[in-house]
Coordinates of C-alpha atoms and ligand atoms in Angstrom, one line a residue:
M1 CA 0.0 0.0 0.0
S2 CA 1.3 3.5 -0.8
A3 CA 0.3 7.0 0.0
I4 CA 0.4 10.3 -1.8
R5 CA 1.8 13.3 0.0
L6 CA 0.5 16.6 -1.2
S7 CA 3.1 19.4 -1.2
P8 CA 3.2 22.1 0.2
S9 CA 0.2 21.2 2.4
G10 CA 1.9 18.0 3.6
K11 CA -1.5 16.1 3.6
L12 CA -1.2 12.4 3.2
V13 CA -3.7 10.5 1.1
E14 CA -3.8 6.7 1.5
G15 CA -4.1 4.7 -1.7
K16 CA -5.2 1.2 -2.4
P17 CA -3.0 -1.3 -4.2
G18 CA -3.1 -1.0 -8.0
E19 CA -4.7 2.5 -8.0
T20 CA -3.4 5.3 -10.1
V21 CA -2.6 8.6 -8.3
L22 CA -5.7 10.1 -10.0
E23 CA -7.9 7.4 -8.6
T24 CA -6.4 7.7 -5.1
L25 CA -7.0 11.5 -5.1
E26 CA -10.5 11.2 -6.4
N27 CA -11.4 8.5 -3.9
A28 CA -10.3 10.9 -1.2
G29 CA -12.5 13.7 -2.6
Y30 CA -9.8 15.7 -4.4
A31 CA -10.5 17.0 -7.9
L32 CA -7.5 16.7 -10.1
Q33 CA -8.2 17.9 -13.6
N34 CA -8.3 15.2 -16.2
N35 CA -9.8 14.4 -19.5
C36 CA -8.9 11.2 -21.3
R37 CA -7.8 9.2 -18.3
A38 CA -5.5 7.3 -20.7
G39 CA -2.3 9.3 -20.9
A40 CA -3.2 11.1 -24.1
C41 CA -4.2 14.6 -23.3
G42 CA -1.7 15.8 -20.6
E43 CA -4.4 17.5 -18.5
C44 CA -3.5 15.6 -15.3
K45 CA 0.2 16.5 -15.5
V46 CA 1.8 17.1 -12.1
K47 CA 5.4 17.3 -10.9
V48 CA 6.5 14.4 -8.7
L49 CA 8.9 15.7 -6.0
D50 CA 9.8 12.5 -4.3
G51 CA 9.3 8.8 -4.6
E52 CA 9.3 6.1 -7.4
F53 CA 6.4 5.5 -9.8
D54 CA 5.5 3.5 -12.9
Q55 CA 4.3 6.0 -15.5
G56 CA 2.7 3.3 -17.7
M57 CA 2.2 3.8 -21.4
V58 CA 1.5 7.5 -22.3
L59 CA 1.8 9.5 -25.4
D60 CA 4.9 11.7 -26.0
M61 CA 2.7 14.6 -27.0
A62 CA 1.0 14.4 -23.6
L63 CA 4.3 14.1 -21.6
S64 CA 7.5 15.0 -23.4
Q65 CA 10.9 13.5 -22.7
E66 CA 12.0 16.8 -21.3
E67 CA 9.0 17.0 -18.9
R68 CA 9.8 13.4 -17.8
A69 CA 13.4 14.5 -17.1
Q70 CA 12.1 17.4 -15.0
G71 CA 10.0 14.9 -12.9
Y72 CA 6.6 15.5 -14.4
G73 CA 4.1 12.6 -14.6
L74 CA 0.6 12.0 -15.8
M75 CA -1.4 11.1 -12.8
C76 CA -4.2 9.2 -14.7
M77 CA -1.6 6.5 -15.5
C78 CA 0.9 6.9 -12.7
K79 CA 1.1 4.1 -10.1
P80 CA 3.3 4.6 -7.1
L81 CA 6.1 2.1 -6.6
S82 CA 7.5 3.5 -3.3
D83 CA 5.6 3.7 0.0
E84 CA 5.1 7.4 -0.4
L85 CA 4.9 9.6 -3.5
E86 CA 5.2 13.3 -3.0
I87 CA 3.5 15.5 -5.6
D88 CA 3.5 19.3 -6.1
W89 CA -0.2 19.8 -5.4
G90 CA -1.0 21.7 -2.2
T91 CA -4.4 22.9 -1.2
D92 CA -4.2 26.1 -3.2
D93 CA -2.7 24.4 -6.2
A94 CA -5.3 21.7 -5.9
K95 CA -8.1 24.1 -6.9
P96 CA -9.4 22.7 -10.2
K97 CA -8.4 24.6 -13.3
L98 CA -11.5 25.9 -15.2
F99 CA -12.5 24.9 -18.7
P100 CA -12.5 27.6 -21.3
P101 CA -16.0 28.8 -22.0
R102 CA -17.5 28.0 -25.4
E103 CA -19.9 30.2 -27.3
N104 CA -23.4 29.2 -28.6
V105 CA -23.2 25.5 -28.1
R106 CA -26.4 24.1 -29.8
C107 CA -28.4 21.9 -27.4
V108 CA -31.6 20.0 -27.6
V109 CA -34.2 20.1 -24.8
V110 CA -34.6 16.4 -24.0
D111 CA -36.9 16.7 -21.1
R112 CA -38.8 19.3 -19.1
I113 CA -40.3 19.0 -15.5
E114 CA -42.5 21.6 -13.9
R115 CA -40.8 21.7 -10.5
T116 CA -43.2 24.3 -9.0
P117 CA -45.8 26.6 -10.6
R118 CA -42.9 29.1 -11.2
I119 CA -39.9 26.9 -11.7
A120 CA -39.4 24.8 -14.8
E121 CA -36.5 22.4 -15.1
I122 CA -35.1 21.7 -18.5
R123 CA -32.7 19.0 -19.4
L124 CA -30.4 19.7 -22.3
R125 CA -28.0 17.6 -24.3
P126 CA -25.4 19.2 -26.7
V127 CA -25.7 18.2 -30.3
G128 CA -21.9 18.0 -30.6
E129 CA -19.2 17.9 -28.1
A130 CA -20.3 18.1 -24.4
I131 CA -19.7 21.3 -22.4
R132 CA -17.1 20.5 -19.8
F133 CA -17.7 22.2 -16.4
W134 CA -17.2 21.8 -12.7
P135 CA -20.2 21.4 -10.4
G136 CA -21.5 24.8 -9.3
Q137 CA -20.7 26.7 -12.5
Y138 CA -23.3 28.3 -14.7
V139 CA -24.1 28.8 -18.4
S140 CA -25.7 31.6 -20.4
L141 CA -28.8 30.6 -22.3
S142 CA -30.4 32.1 -25.4
D143 CA -32.6 31.0 -28.3
T144 CA -30.9 29.8 -31.5
Q145 CA -32.3 32.8 -33.5
K146 CA -30.7 35.2 -30.9
T147 CA -33.9 37.1 -30.4
I148 CA -33.8 37.0 -26.6
T149 CA -31.2 38.5 -24.3
P150 CA -28.8 35.8 -23.0
R151 CA -29.3 35.1 -19.3
S152 CA -27.2 33.1 -16.9
Y153 CA -28.5 30.0 -15.1
S154 CA -26.6 27.7 -12.7
I155 CA -26.1 24.1 -13.7
A156 CA -28.1 21.9 -11.3
N157 CA -26.2 18.6 -11.8
A158 CA -22.7 17.2 -11.7
P159 CA -21.1 16.4 -15.0
R160 CA -22.4 13.2 -16.7
P161 CA -20.8 11.1 -19.4
D162 CA -23.7 12.0 -21.8
G163 CA -23.1 15.7 -21.3
E164 CA -26.6 16.4 -20.0
I165 CA -27.1 19.8 -18.4
V166 CA -30.0 20.5 -16.0
L167 CA -31.2 24.1 -15.6
Q168 CA -33.9 25.2 -13.2
I169 CA -35.5 28.5 -14.3
T170 CA -37.8 30.7 -12.3
R171 CA -40.4 32.6 -14.3
V172 CA -39.7 36.3 -13.6
P173 CA -42.7 38.4 -14.4
D174 CA -40.9 40.9 -16.6
G175 CA -38.0 38.6 -17.5
A176 CA -38.0 38.1 -21.3
T177 CA -35.6 35.1 -21.2
S178 CA -37.3 33.2 -18.4
N179 CA -40.7 33.8 -20.0
W180 CA -39.4 32.6 -23.3
V181 CA -38.1 29.4 -21.7
H182 CA -41.3 28.8 -19.8
D183 CA -43.4 29.4 -23.0
N184 CA -41.2 27.8 -25.6
A185 CA -38.7 25.3 -24.3
T186 CA -40.4 21.9 -24.7
P187 CA -38.8 18.6 -25.4
G188 CA -37.3 18.7 -28.9
S189 CA -36.6 22.5 -28.9
M190 CA -33.2 23.8 -29.7
I191 CA -31.4 26.2 -27.4
N192 CA -27.9 27.9 -27.4
L193 CA -25.7 27.6 -24.3
S194 CA -22.5 29.5 -23.7
G195 CA -20.1 28.7 -20.9
P196 CA -19.2 27.4 -18.4
Y197 CA -18.7 30.5 -16.3
G198 CA -18.2 31.3 -12.6
T199 CA -15.9 30.1 -9.9
F200 CA -18.5 28.8 -7.4
I201 CA -16.9 25.4 -7.4
G202 CA -16.1 22.9 -4.6
D203 CA -12.7 23.4 -2.9
P204 CA -11.1 20.0 -3.2
G205 CA -9.0 20.7 -0.2
T206 CA -12.1 20.9 2.0
D207 CA -11.9 18.4 4.8
S208 CA -14.4 19.9 7.2
P209 CA -18.2 19.7 7.7
V210 CA -20.1 21.5 4.9
L211 CA -23.1 23.7 5.4
C212 CA -25.0 24.7 2.2
L213 CA -27.5 27.5 2.4
A214 CA -29.9 28.0 -0.5
A215 CA -33.0 30.0 -1.4
G216 CA -35.2 29.6 -4.4
T217 CA -33.3 28.4 -7.5
G218 CA -30.1 29.0 -5.5
L219 CA -30.7 25.3 -4.9
A220 CA -29.5 24.6 -8.4
P221 CA -25.7 25.1 -8.0
I222 CA -25.8 23.7 -4.5
M223 CA -27.4 20.5 -6.0
G224 CA -24.6 20.2 -8.5
L225 CA -21.9 20.6 -5.8
T226 CA -23.7 18.2 -3.4
D227 CA -24.3 15.6 -6.1
A228 CA -20.6 15.6 -7.0
A229 CA -19.5 15.5 -3.3
L230 CA -21.8 12.7 -2.3
R231 CA -20.9 10.7 -5.4
R232 CA -17.2 10.8 -4.8
G233 CA -17.8 9.7 -1.1
F234 CA -17.0 13.0 0.7
K235 CA -16.4 11.9 4.3
Q236 CA -17.6 14.9 6.3
P237 CA -21.3 15.8 7.1
V238 CA -23.1 17.8 4.4
H239 CA -26.1 19.7 5.6
L240 CA -28.4 21.6 3.2
L241 CA -30.7 24.3 4.5
F242 CA -33.2 25.4 1.9
S243 CA -35.4 28.4 2.3
A244 CA -38.7 28.5 0.5
R245 CA -41.8 30.6 0.8
T246 CA -44.3 27.8 1.1
E247 CA -44.3 24.0 1.0
A248 CA -45.2 24.1 -2.7
D249 CA -41.9 25.9 -3.3
V250 CA -39.8 23.1 -1.8
Y251 CA -38.8 21.3 -5.0
C252 CA -36.6 18.3 -5.8
K253 CA -37.9 16.6 -2.6
G254 CA -37.4 13.2 -4.2
M255 CA -33.7 13.7 -4.8
M256 CA -33.3 15.1 -1.4
E257 CA -34.9 12.1 0.2
L258 CA -32.8 9.8 -1.9
W259 CA -29.6 11.5 -0.7
N260 CA -31.0 11.4 2.9
V261 CA -31.4 7.7 2.9
R262 CA -28.4 6.9 0.8
H263 CA -25.8 9.0 2.5
R264 CA -26.0 9.1 6.3
R265 CA -23.8 12.2 6.5
F266 CA -26.3 14.2 4.3
K267 CA -29.2 16.1 5.8
F268 CA -31.8 18.2 4.0
I269 CA -33.5 20.8 6.2
P270 CA -36.2 22.9 4.4
T271 CA -37.6 26.0 6.1
L272 CA -40.7 28.0 5.2
T273 CA -40.8 31.7 5.4
Q274 CA -44.5 32.4 4.6
E275 CA -46.3 29.4 5.8
E276 CA -46.5 27.3 8.9
K277 CA -46.6 23.6 8.2
E278 CA -46.1 20.5 10.4
G279 CA -42.7 18.8 9.7
F280 CA -41.1 22.1 8.5
Q281 CA -39.0 24.6 10.2
Q282 CA -40.3 28.1 10.0
G283 CA -38.3 31.3 9.5
R284 CA -35.4 32.8 7.5
I285 CA -32.1 30.9 7.4
P286 CA -30.0 33.8 8.9
E287 CA -32.3 33.9 11.9
L288 CA -32.3 30.1 12.3
L289 CA -28.5 29.6 12.1
P290 CA -27.5 30.7 15.7
K291 CA -29.8 28.1 17.3
Q292 CA -28.8 25.2 15.0
Y293 CA -25.2 25.9 14.3
P294 CA -23.9 28.0 17.2
D295 CA -20.2 27.4 16.1
L296 CA -19.4 27.6 12.4
S297 CA -15.7 28.2 12.9
K298 CA -14.8 24.8 11.4
H299 CA -17.5 24.7 8.6
A300 CA -17.1 25.3 4.9
L301 CA -20.1 27.3 3.7
Y302 CA -21.7 27.3 0.3
I303 CA -24.4 30.0 -0.1
A304 CA -26.5 30.6 -3.2
G305 CA -29.6 32.7 -3.7
S306 CA -30.5 36.4 -4.2
P307 CA -27.8 38.9 -3.3
E308 CA -29.8 40.0 -0.2
F309 CA -30.1 36.4 0.9
V310 CA -26.4 35.7 0.4
D311 CA -25.4 38.9 2.3
D312 CA -27.7 38.2 5.2
C313 CA -26.4 34.6 5.4
I314 CA -22.7 35.8 5.3
K315 CA -23.3 38.2 8.2
A316 CA -25.1 35.6 10.3
A317 CA -22.4 32.9 9.5
K318 CA -19.5 35.3 10.4
A319 CA -21.2 36.2 13.7
L320 CA -21.0 32.5 14.4
G321 CA -17.3 32.3 13.7
A322 CA -17.3 31.2 10.0
Q323 CA -14.0 32.1 8.4
D324 CA -13.8 34.2 5.3
E325 CA -11.8 31.8 3.3
M326 CA -14.3 29.0 4.1
I327 CA -17.3 31.0 2.7
H328 CA -18.2 30.4 -0.9
T329 CA -21.1 32.4 -2.4
E330 CA -23.2 32.7 -5.6
G331 CA -25.6 35.6 -5.7
F332 CA -27.9 36.0 -8.7
F333 CA -27.9 39.4 -10.2
D334 CA -30.5 39.6 -12.9
Q335 CA -28.4 41.8 -15.2
S336 CA -24.9 40.7 -14.4
A337 CA -22.6 39.6 -17.2
P338 CA -21.1 36.1 -17.1
V339 CA -17.9 36.0 -15.1
V340 CA -15.3 34.7 -17.6
P341 CA -12.3 33.0 -15.8
T342 CA -8.9 34.6 -16.1
A343 CA -6.2 32.8 -18.2
D344 CA -4.4 31.5 -15.1
Q345 CA -7.6 29.9 -13.9
L346 CA -8.1 27.9 -17.1
V347 CA -6.9 24.5 -18.0
S348 CA -3.7 24.9 -19.8
A349 CA -3.7 24.1 -23.5
Ligands
FES401 S1 -6.2 12.6 -18.2 FE1 -5.4 12.8 -20.1 S2 -3.3 12.4 -19.8 FE2 -4.2 12.1 -17.9

């Protein structure tokens, strides 16, 4: 059995016999960028600082002789030979690189579900190559004729091999794009997506309890992040507090229940702000936090919803000891332009 030591954090990740470094890191909840998983693309290239390893068969164009001589390896094919392998991949460096956004990717609506009277969920599959994204990111949506203003919507699922993208869209009374989606996007319709955008993604270095706070369709990016974390076997408790006006606005109950019964560390806690109902908490999340989570100093927080909701939650969380660097937020501004990642945040070519 061998272990991977992450430098400079010094963290040690135990591996199982026969695993590649990529598999070991993923099993421990770390997201190392990768694409082909077969030594052909070079995306999982990392410098090995100490220890012996078997690189396996990889293409020269993915890992040049010069890079090999400098100690680089492709982690998707790399198997440790020594008891410990130290790689240059500390907590900060471990943040996943982002995928370059693509423009006007043509997609087909393959399904549509009315989640609430105001929220429609559409499921899209790209006609060509899948859009690569990290859970928690968002895309910009427009019609293929480009008659409506593009608007940003968070992706509500973790990446899937078939490239499906799930969007949950609230009908905003004077919102041309949301009204267009509600009135026109039915199975078989074509839609253009651009993206992915945003940096509201999971921190692979997180090794602490996670508290997610969501209101309305702020649930979408939180679902993407939670789906990914639970699937990769994240070991710490994940609690999701969801604020809705009435019971009818609590959506995706089926998925929440599945996660509840399947993952004993996951807990879904809906709260209603405009209705009293048996079995539900009542009140706004910022006011509920002190009683339920009196000490947030060790929690990682993921907060998504309207800017006011996000601000109020940040204030309440900080008053309970939450640390700035552990608070990740996504506030929806109706008119905001997509946040395009900077060059150094992108996957290198
Ligand atoms: S993922 Fe493509 S080379 Fe490792």
